[in-house]
Each structure stands twice: as structure tokens, then as C-alpha cells.
Tab-separated table of C-alpha atoms and ligand atoms in Angstrom:
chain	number	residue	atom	x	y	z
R	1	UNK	CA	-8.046	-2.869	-27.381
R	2	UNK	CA	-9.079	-6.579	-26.804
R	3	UNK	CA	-9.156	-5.494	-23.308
R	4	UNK	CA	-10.878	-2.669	-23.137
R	5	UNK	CA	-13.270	-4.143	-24.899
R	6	UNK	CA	-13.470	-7.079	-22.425
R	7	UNK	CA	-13.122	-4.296	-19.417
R	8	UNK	CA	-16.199	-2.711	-20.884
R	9	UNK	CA	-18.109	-6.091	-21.025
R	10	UNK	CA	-17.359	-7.711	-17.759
R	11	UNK	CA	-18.579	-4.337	-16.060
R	12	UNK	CA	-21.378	-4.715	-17.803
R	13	UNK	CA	-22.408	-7.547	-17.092
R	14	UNK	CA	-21.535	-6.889	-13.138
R	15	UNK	CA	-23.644	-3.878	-13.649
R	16	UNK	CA	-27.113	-5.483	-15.108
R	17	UNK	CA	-26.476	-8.477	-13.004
R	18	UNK	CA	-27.199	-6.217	-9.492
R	19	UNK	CA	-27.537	-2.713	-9.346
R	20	UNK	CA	-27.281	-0.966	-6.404
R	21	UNK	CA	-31.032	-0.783	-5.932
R	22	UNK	CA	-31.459	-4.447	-4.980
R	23	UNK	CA	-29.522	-4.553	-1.847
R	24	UNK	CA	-30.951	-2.706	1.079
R	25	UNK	CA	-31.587	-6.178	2.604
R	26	UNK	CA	-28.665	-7.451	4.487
R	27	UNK	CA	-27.943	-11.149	3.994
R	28	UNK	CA	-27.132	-13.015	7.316
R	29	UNK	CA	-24.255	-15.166	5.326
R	30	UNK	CA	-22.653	-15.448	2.347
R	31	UNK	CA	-24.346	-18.398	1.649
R	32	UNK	CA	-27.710	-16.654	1.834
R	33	UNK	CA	-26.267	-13.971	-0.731
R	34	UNK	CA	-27.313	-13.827	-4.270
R	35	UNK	CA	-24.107	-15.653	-6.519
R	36	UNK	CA	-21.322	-12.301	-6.481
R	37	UNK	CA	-20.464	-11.524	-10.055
R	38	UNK	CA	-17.014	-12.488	-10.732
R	39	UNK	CA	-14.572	-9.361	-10.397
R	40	UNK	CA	-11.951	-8.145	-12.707
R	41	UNK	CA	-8.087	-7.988	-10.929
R	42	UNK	CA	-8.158	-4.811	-8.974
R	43	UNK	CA	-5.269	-4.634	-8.395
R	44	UNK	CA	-2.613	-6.065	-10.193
R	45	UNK	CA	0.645	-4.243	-8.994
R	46	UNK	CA	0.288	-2.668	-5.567
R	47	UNK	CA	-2.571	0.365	-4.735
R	48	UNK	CA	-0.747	3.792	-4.389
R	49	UNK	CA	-2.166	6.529	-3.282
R	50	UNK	CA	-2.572	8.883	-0.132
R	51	UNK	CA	-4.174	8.631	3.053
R	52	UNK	CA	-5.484	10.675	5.499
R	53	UNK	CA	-4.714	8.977	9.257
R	54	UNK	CA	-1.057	9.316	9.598
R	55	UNK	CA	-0.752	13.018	9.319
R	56	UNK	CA	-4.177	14.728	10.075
R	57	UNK	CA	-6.026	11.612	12.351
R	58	UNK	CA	-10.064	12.992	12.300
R	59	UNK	CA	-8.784	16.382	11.547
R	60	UNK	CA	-10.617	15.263	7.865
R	61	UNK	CA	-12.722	17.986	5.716
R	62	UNK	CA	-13.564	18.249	2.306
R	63	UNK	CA	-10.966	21.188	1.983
R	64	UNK	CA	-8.424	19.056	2.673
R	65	UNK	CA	-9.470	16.527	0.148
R	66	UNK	CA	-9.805	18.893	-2.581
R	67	UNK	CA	-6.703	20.546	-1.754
R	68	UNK	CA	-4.515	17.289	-1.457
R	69	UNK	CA	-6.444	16.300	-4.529
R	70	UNK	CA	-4.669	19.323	-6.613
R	71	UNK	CA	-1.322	18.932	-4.222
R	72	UNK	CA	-1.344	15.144	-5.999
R	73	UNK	CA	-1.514	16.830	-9.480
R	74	UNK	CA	0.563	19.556	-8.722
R	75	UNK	CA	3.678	18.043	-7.554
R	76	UNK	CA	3.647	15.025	-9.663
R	77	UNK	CA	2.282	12.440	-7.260
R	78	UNK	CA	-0.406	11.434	-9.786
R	79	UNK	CA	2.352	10.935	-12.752
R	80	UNK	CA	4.232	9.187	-10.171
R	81	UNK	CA	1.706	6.657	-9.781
R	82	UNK	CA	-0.038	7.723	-6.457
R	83	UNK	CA	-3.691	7.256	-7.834
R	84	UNK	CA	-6.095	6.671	-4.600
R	85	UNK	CA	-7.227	9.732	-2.245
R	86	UNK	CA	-8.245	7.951	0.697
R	87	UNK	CA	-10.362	9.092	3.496
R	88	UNK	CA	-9.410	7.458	6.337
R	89	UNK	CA	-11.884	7.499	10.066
R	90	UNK	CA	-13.755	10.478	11.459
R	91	UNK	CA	-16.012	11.538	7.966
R	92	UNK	CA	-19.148	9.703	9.493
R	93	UNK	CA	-21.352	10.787	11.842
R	94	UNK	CA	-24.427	8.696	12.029
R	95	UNK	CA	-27.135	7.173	10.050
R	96	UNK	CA	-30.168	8.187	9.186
R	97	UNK	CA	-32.927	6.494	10.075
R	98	UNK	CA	-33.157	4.253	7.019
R	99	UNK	CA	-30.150	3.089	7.724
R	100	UNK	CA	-28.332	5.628	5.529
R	101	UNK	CA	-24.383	6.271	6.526
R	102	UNK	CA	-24.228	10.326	7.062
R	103	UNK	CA	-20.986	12.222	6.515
R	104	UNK	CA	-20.007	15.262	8.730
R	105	UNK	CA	-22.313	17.851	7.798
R	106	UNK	CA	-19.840	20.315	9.107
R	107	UNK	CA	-16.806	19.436	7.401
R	108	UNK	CA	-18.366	17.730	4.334
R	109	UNK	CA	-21.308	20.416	3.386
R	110	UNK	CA	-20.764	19.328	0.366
R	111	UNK	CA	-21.388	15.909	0.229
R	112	UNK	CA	-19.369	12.516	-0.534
R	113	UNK	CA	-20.798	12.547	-3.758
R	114	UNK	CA	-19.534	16.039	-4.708
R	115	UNK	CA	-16.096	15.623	-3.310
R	116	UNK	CA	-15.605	12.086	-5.085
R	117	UNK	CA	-16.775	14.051	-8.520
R	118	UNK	CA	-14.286	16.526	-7.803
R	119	UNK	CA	-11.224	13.994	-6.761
R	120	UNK	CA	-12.244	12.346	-10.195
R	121	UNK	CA	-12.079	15.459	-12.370
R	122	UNK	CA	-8.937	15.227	-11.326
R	123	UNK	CA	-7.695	12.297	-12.545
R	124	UNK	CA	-7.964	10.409	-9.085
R	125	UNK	CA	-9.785	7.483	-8.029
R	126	UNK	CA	-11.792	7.897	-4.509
R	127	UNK	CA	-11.218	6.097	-1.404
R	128	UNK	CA	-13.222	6.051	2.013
R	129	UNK	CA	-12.792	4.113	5.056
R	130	UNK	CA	-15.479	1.514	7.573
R	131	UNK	CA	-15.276	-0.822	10.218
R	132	UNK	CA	-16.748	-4.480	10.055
R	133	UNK	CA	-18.088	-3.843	13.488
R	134	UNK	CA	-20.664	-1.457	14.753
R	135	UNK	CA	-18.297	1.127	15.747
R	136	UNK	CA	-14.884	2.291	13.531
R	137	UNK	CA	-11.316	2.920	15.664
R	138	UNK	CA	-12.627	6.471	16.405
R	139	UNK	CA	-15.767	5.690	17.262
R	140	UNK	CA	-17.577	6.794	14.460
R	141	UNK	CA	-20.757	4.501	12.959
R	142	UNK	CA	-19.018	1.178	11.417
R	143	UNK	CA	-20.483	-1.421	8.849
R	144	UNK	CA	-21.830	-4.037	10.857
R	145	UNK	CA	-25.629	-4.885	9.966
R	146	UNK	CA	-25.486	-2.285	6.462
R	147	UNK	CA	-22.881	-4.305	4.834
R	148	UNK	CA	-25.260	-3.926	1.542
R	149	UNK	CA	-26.692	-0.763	2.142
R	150	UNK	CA	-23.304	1.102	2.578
R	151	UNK	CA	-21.379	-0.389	-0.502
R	152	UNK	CA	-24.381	0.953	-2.495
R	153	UNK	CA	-24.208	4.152	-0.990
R	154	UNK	CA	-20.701	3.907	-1.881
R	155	UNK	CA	-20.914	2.998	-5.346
R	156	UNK	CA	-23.457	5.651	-5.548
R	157	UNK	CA	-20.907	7.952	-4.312
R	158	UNK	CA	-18.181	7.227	-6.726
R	159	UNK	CA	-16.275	5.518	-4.190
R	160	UNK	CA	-13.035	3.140	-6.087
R	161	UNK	CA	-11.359	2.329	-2.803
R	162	UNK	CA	-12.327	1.595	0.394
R	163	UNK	CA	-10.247	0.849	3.859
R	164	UNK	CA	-12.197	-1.584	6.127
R	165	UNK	CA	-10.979	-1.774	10.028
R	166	UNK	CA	-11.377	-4.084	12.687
R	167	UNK	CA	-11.919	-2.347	15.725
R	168	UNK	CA	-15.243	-3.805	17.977
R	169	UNK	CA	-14.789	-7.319	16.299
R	170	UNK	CA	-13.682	-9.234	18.999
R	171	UNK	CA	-16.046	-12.816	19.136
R	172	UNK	CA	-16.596	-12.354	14.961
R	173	UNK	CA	-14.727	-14.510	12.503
R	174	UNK	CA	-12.559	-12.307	10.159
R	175	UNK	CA	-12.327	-14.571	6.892
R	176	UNK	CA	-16.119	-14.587	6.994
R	177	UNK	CA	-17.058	-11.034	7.415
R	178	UNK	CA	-14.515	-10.160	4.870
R	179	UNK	CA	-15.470	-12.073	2.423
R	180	UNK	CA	-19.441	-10.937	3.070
R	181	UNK	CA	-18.313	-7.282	2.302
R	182	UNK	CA	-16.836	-8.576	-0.782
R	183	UNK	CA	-19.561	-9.673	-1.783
R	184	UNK	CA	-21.488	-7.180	-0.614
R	185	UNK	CA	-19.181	-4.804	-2.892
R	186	UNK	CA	-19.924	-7.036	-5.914
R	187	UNK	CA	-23.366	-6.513	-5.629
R	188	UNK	CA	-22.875	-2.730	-5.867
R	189	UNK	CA	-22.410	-2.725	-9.590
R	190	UNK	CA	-18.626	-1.546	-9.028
R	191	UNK	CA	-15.523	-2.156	-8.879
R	192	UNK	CA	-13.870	-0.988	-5.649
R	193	UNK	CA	-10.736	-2.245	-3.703
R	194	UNK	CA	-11.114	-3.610	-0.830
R	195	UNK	CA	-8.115	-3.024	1.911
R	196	UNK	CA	-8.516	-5.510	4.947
R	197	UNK	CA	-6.773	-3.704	8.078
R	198	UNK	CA	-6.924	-6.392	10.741
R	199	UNK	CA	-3.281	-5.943	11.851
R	200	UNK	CA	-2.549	-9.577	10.944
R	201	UNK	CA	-4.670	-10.816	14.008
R	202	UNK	CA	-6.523	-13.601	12.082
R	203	UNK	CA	-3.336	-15.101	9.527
R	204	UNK	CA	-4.711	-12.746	6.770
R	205	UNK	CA	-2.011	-14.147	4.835
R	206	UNK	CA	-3.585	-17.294	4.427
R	207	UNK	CA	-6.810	-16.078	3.724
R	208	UNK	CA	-7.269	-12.991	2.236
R	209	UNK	CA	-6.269	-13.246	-1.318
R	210	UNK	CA	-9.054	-13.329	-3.121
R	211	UNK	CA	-11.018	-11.659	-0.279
R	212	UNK	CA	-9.107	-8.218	-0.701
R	213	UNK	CA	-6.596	-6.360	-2.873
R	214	UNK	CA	-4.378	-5.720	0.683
R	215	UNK	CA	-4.559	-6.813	4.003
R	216	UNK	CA	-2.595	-5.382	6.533
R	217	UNK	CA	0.373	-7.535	8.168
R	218	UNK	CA	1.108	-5.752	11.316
R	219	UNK	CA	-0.086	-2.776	14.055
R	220	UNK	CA	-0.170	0.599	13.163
R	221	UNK	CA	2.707	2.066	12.306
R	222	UNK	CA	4.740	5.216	14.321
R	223	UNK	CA	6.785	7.503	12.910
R	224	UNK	CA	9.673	6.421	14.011
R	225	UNK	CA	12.895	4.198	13.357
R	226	UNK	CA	12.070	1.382	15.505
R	227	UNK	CA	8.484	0.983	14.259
R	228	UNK	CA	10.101	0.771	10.654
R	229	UNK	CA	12.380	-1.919	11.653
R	230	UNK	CA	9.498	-4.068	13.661
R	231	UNK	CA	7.392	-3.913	10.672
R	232	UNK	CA	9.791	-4.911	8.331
R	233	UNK	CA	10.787	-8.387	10.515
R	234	UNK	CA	7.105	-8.829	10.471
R	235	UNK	CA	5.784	-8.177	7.334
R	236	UNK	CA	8.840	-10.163	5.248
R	237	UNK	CA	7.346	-13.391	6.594
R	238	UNK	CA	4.535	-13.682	4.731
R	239	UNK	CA	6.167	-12.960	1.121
R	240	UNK	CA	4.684	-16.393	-0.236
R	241	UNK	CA	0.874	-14.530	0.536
R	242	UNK	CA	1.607	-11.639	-1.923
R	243	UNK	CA	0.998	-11.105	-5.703
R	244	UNK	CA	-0.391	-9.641	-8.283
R	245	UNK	CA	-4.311	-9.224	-7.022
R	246	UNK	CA	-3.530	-9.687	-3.393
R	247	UNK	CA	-0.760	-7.512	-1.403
R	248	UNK	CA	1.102	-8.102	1.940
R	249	UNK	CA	0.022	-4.226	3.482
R	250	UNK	CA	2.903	-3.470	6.351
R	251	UNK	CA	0.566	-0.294	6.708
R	252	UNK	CA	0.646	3.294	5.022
R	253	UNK	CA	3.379	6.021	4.651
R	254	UNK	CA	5.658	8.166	7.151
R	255	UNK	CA	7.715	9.380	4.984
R	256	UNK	CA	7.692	13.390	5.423
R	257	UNK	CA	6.087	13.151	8.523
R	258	UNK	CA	9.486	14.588	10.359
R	259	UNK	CA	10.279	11.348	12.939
R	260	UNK	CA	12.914	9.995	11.321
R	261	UNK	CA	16.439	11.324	9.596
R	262	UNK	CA	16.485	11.347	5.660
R	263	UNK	CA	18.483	8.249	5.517
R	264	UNK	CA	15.752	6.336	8.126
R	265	UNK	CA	12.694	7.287	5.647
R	266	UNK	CA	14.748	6.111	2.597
R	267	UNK	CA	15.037	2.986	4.152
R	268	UNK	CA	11.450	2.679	4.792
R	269	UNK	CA	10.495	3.437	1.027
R	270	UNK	CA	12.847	1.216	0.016
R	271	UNK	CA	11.737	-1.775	2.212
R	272	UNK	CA	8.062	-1.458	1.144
R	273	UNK	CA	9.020	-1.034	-2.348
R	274	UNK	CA	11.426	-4.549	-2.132
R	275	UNK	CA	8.653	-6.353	-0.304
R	276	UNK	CA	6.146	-4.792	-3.057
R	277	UNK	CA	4.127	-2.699	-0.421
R	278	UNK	CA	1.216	-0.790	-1.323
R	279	UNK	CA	2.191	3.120	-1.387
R	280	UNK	CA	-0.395	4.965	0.706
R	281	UNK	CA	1.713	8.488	0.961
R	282	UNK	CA	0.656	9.788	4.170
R	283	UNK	CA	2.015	13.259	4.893
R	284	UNK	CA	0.742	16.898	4.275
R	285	UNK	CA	1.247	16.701	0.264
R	286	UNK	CA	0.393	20.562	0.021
R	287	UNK	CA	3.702	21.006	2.106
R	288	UNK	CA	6.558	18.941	0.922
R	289	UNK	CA	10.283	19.534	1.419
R	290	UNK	CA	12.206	18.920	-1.649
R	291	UNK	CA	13.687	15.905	0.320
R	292	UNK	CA	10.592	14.283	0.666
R	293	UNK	CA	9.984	14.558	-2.659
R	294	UNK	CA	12.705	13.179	-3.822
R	295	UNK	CA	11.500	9.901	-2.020
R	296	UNK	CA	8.097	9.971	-2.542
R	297	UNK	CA	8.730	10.814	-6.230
R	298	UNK	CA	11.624	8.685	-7.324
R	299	UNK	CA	10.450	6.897	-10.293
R	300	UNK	CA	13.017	4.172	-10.190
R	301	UNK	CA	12.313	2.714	-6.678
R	302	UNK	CA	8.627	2.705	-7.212
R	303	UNK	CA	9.054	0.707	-10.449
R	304	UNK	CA	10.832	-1.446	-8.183
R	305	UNK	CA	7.708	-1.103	-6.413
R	306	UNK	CA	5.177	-1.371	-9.528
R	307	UNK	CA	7.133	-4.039	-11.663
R	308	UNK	CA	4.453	-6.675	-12.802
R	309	UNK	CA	6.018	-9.750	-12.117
R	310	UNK	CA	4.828	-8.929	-8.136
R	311	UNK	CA	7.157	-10.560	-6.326
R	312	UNK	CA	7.543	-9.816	-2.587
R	313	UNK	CA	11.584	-9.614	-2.004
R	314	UNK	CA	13.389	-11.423	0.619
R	315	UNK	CA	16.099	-11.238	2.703
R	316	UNK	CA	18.770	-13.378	0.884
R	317	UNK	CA	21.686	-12.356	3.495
R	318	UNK	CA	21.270	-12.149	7.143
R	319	UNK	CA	24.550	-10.416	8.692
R	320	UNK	CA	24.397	-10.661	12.973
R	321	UNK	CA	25.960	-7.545	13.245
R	322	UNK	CA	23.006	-5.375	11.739
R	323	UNK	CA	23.251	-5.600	8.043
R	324	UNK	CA	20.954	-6.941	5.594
R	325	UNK	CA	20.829	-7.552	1.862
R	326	UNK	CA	17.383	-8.213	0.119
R	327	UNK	CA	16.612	-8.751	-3.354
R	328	UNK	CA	13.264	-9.087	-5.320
R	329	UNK	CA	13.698	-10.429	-8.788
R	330	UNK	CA	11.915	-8.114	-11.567
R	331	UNK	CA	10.295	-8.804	-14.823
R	332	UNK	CA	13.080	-7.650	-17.014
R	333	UNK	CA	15.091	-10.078	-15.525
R	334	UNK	CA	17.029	-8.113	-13.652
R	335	UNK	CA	17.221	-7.893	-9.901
R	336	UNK	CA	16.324	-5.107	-7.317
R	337	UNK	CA	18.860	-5.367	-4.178
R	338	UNK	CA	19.069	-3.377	-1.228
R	339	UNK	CA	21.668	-3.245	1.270
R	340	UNK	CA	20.094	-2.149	4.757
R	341	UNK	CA	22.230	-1.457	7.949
R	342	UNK	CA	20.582	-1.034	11.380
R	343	UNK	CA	23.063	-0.355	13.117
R	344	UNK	CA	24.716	2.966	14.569
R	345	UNK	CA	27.691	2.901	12.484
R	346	UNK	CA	28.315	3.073	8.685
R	347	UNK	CA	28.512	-0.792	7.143
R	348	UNK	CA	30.790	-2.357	4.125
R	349	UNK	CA	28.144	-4.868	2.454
R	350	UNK	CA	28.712	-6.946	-0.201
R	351	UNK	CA	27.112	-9.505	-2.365
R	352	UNK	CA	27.993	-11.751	-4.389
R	353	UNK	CA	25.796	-12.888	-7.754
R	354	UNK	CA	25.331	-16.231	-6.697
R	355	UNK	CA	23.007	-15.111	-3.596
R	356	UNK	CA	20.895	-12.962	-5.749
R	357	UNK	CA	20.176	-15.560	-8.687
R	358	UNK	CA	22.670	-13.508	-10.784
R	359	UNK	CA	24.547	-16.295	-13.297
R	360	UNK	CA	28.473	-15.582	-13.251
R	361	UNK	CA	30.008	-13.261	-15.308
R	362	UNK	CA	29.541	-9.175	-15.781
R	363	UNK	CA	26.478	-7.784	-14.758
R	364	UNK	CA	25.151	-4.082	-14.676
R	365	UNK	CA	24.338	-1.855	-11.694
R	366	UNK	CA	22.644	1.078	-11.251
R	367	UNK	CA	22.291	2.634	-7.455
R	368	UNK	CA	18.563	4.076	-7.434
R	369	UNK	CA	19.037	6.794	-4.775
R	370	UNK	CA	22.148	7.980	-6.333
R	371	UNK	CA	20.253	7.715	-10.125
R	372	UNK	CA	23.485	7.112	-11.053
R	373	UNK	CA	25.512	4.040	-12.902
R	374	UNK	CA	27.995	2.197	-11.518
R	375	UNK	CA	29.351	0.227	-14.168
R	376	UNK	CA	29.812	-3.240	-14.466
R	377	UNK	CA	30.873	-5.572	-12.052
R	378	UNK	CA	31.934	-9.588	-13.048
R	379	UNK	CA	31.875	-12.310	-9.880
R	380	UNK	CA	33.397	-15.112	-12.029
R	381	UNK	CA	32.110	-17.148	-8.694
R	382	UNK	CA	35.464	-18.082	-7.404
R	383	UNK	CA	37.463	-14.154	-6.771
R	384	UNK	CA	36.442	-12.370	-4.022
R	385	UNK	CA	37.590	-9.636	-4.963
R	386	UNK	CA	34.744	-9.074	-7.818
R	387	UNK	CA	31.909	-9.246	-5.555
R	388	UNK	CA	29.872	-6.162	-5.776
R	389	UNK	CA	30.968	-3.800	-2.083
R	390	UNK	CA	29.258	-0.919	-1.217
R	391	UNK	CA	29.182	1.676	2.045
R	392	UNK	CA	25.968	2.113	3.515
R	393	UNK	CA	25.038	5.042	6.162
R	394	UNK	CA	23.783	4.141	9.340
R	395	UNK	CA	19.854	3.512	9.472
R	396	UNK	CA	20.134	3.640	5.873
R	397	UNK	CA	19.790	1.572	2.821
R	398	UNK	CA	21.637	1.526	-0.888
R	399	UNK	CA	19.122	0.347	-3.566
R	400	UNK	CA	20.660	-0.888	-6.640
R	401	UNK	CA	18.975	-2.612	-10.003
R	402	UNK	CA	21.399	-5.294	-11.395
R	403	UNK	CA	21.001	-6.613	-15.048
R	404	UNK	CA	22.989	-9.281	-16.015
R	405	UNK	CA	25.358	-9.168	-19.112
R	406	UNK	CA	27.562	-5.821	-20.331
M	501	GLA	C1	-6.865	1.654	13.130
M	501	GLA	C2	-6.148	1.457	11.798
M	501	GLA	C3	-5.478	2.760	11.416
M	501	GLA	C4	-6.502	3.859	11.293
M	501	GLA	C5	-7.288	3.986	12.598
M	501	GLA	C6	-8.463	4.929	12.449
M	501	GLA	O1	-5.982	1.888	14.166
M	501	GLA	O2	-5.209	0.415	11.902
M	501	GLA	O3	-4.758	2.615	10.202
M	501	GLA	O4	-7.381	3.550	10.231
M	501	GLA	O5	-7.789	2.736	13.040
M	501	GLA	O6	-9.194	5.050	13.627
């Protein structure tokens, strides 16, 4: 209640301290800029959501929206967690000649602010996508010059979320332009995430927190195996960047997309969840198989996921011939460990408690793909024998929660 009451308060105070109507005139620095209002955490376990690139690119309309926005409902995305429909590039056209950002008037008749309304009424938050630069990926009309005018348009529109690229930036310094469309965003009146996607060119890792929620860590992503596995080397090496406010993004879904074999897309959930990833489904969510939704939808890896401590996980074993065992330690105590093999053959892993910052003595495991228990195990720290073994599939993973004691 106490927070609610403070929620309720501190928006208030952002609101009648600038409302959107103030800021048609674009400051030249962040300096110049009136004082931002201080923001409330955005995002204190990692966005989830949907997005639009991986699966339909600028094939975007506002039919898709509303009918991804009652796919989330449907199948239980939205229970699941998955709260942000993001449009990613390709819904802008132009501006008008005030400087106004236009959507497609052929596949948005409706209007941003009518869509957003209708992705709310369904218990949905709203997300949209820019470019710092002149020009977005795609081509389409970026930010650069309207930083102001846009995030009140945005506000305006409803928007929660929004996706900012990087494309057209080249000679422009990426700490500072971030950090003007933050505050360009607090002057809006509202609070909206901000998700930096400059592929890790500028060390976002040592800067961004603060600036926005996420920050992408890598390239863009393919739907395929050895995409997964690049992104994984590079996005564990900046676990000391992420926590709870500020997330290491190793970029948006693939799971469902059909590139890679069941096992290959568990794997991939499983790694973002370990290294805390934001959860940007990105597949057709009117047209799931039942074995992509039993990734996509498995409660117990995305509370791996979602726990609150929001800590990144880590490798803690390194095995040369293709194995790996990571563990991220969870607010319950307990520990989240997966056992990933890359290689083309199944793999006998083990771990010990000792490497996972499990005391000696009996400890409980549950595997999290399997939903099942399996019992309790005791490393006494001197038998090998009572280490904790398990068989894992090529390309795949096994996820298991451990709690120490019975
Ligand atoms: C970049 C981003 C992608 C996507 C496209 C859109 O490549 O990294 O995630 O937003 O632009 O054009």
C-alpha cells in the first residue's frame, strides 16, 4: 500500500513537473536540458514481452498487433509474465511537417494511439521502436533532431516501452545520445523503458545502467545453433553490468521460429534465463506448437529468469570437450544450475556442491524441463561418488533448482 501510494506520488510529481506540452524544442545537450525528474525502477527483474523483428521483419500492421495482443492472453503468455507488445522497425513513414513522427497510414489506419488503447485493454503494456540517428535499420524516419518531440508523441500515444537502434550513428557518441533520450523520456510525463540496441559497439556495459532498462550485448541474433552459442560466449562477460534496473540484453527470442531442434531452443531459453535475459518472445504467437509452448510457457525456468535477487549466472565449470555447467544463485537461497553440452554427442556432467556455493551435506533437486523431483543428493565434500551426475542430449541443456538441506 505504502507503495502504491508512493508510485502514485512520484508520477505525480514527474507529471506536473513537465508535461508533454513543454518540449517541442530540442535541447542541443543534456546540459542545456531542464533538470530530468528522477524515475522510479523500471525495471526491476528483466522486461518480457514480444517483439515483432524476428518473425515478421516490416511485415508490421495493426492486425497483427491486435491479434498477437489476444494470442498473448489467449495462450497464457500474459500470466506467464510476457507483458510488453513491441513494435519493432517499419511502422513509420515520415513526419509531418511540424516535425510530427507519422505511422503507416496503410497498415496503421487506425492510429498508434488506438492500437496502444487496445493492447492496454488488454492487460498489456505498449512498446514501439526509433533510431538515435536520422534514419532507423530499415530506413524508416529515426530520432535524431525530435528527441523531445517524439517521446511526447509517445507518451501521448500510450507508449510503456520503447526499442532505440543505432543504425546511421557512426561519428556520434553513444553514452551521450542515450542518456539525452532519457532525458528526453523524463520530460514526457511517463514512465517508459528504454532498450539501448547498440550491439555492444560502445562498452554499454559500462555505461548504460542508469541510462536504460537493457542494452543489447551483441549482433543480431539468427535462428540458428551457432548464433545461440556466439551469443552466449559474448554476452556471459559482462555479468558484473547486470541487475535489478539495468539488464545485459543478448537480443530477443527464436524460440518457435523452426531453425533449431527442440533440444537447441531449450538451451537458448535456458541460457537467457541463467544469465537473467530479458524475454522478448519473438515468433508467430497466434501459431504455436505445443512444443514451443512448453518453452515459452514454463513457469519454473522463467522464475529462474524473474527471481528478484537479479543475478546474471556464470559459468562455474568450463569442460574442453564441450560441456558447461552454470549456476545463478536465487533469492530463496537456492541455486539455478544448468548443464549445457555443445557438442555432437550426449555428455555425463556432474557437479559437485562446492562449485555451486552449495555447503556440504544433502541438498534438494528439482530438473525444470522434466518438472519433476529428483530427490536428494549429499556431497559430504570428500566421496565422489555423491556428486550430483546427470546425461545431457547433444545441443541441449538440463536445468535443475538445488535447495540445500532435506
Ligand atoms: C537492428 C536491430 C534489430 C532490429 C533491426 C530493425 O538490426 O539490432 O534488432 O531492430 O535493426 O531494422
Amino acid at each position: 500500500m505504502k507503495k502504491t501510494i508512493l508510485a502514485i506520488l512520484l508520477a505525480a510529481a514527474v507529471f506536473t513537473a513537465c508535461g508533454p506540452g513543454k518540449t517541442a524544442k530540442e535541447p542541443a545537450s543534456t546540459a542545456e536540458a531542464a533538470p530530468a525528474a528522477q524515475a522510479p525502477v523500471l525495471a526491476p527483474v528483466p522486461p518480457m514481452g514480444f517483439n515483432t523483428w524476428n518473425k515478421f521483419g516490416c511485415n508490421v500492421d495493426e492486425k497483427l498487433i491486435r491479434e498477437t495482443a489476444d494470442a498473448m492472453v489467449e495462450t497464457g503468455m500474459l500470466d506467464a509474465g510476457y507483458r510488453y507488445l513491441v513494435i519493432d522497425d517499419c511502422w513509420q513513414v515520415d513526419r509531418a511537417a511540424d516535425g510530427r513522427i507519422i505511422a503507416d497510414p496503410e497498415r496503421f489506419p487506425g492510429g498508434m494511439k488506438a492500437l496502444a488503447d487496445y493492447v492496454h485493454s488488454r492487460g498489456l503494456l505498449f512498446g514501439i521502436y526509433s533510431d538515435i540517428g536520422p534514419r532507423t535499420c530499415a530506413g524508416r524516419p529515426g530520432a535524431a533532431g525530435h528527441f523531445d518531440f517524439d517521446a511526447a508523441t509517445y507518451a501521448e500515444w500510450g507508449v510503456d516501452y520503447i526499442k532505440v537502434d543505432w543504425c546511421n550513428c557512426d561519428d556520434l557518441d553513444a553514452p551521450t545520445e542515450y542518456a539525452r533520450f532519457r532525458d528526453a523520456l523524463r520530460r514526457s510525463g511517463r514512465p517508459i523503458v528504454l532498450s539501448i540496441c547498440e550491439w555492444g559497439r560502445n562498452d554499454p556495459w559500462k555505461w548504460a545502467k542508469g541510462v536504460g532498462q537493457l542494452w543489447r550485448t551483441t549482433a543480431d541474433i539468427g535462428d540458428n545453433w551457432a548464433s545461440v552459442v556466439w551469443i552466449i560466449g559474448a554476452n556471459s562477460r559482462h555479468a558484473d553490468a547486470a541487475g535489478p534496473g539495468g539488464w545485459n540484453d543478448p537480443d530477443m527470442l527464436e524460440v518457435g521460429n523452426g531453425g533449431m531442434t527442440f533440444d537447441e531452443y531449450k538451451t537458448h531459453f535456458s541460457l537467457w534465463a541463467i544469465m537473467a535475459a530479458p524475454l522478448m518472445a519473438g515468433n508467430d504467437l497466434r501459431a504455436m506448437t505445443e512444443e514451443t509452448k512448453s518453452i515459452l510457457l514454463n513457469k519454473e525456468v522463467i522464475a529462474v529468469d524473474q527471481d528478484p535477487l537479479g543475478v546474471q549466472g556464470r559459468v562455474v565449470i568450463e569442460r574442453g570437450y564441450g560441456g558447461q555447467v552454470w549456476m545463478k544463485p536465487l533469492a530463496d537461497g537456492s541455486k539455478a544450475v544448468a548443464f549445457v553440452n555443445y557438442t555432437d554427442r550426449e555428455l555425463a556432467q556432474y557437479v559437485r556442491w562446492s562449485q555451486i556455493g552449495i555447503p556440504p551435506g544433502p541438498a534438494r533437486v528439482r530438473d525444470l524441463w522434466a518438472r519433476a523431483d529428483r530427490g536428494v543428493h549429499s556431497d559430504t565434500g570428500k566421496h565422489y561418488d555423491e556428486r550430483f551426475e546427470v546425461r545431457v542430449p547433444s545441443h541441449g541443456v538440463v536445468l535443475v533448482r538445488i535447495w540445500p538441506g532435506e
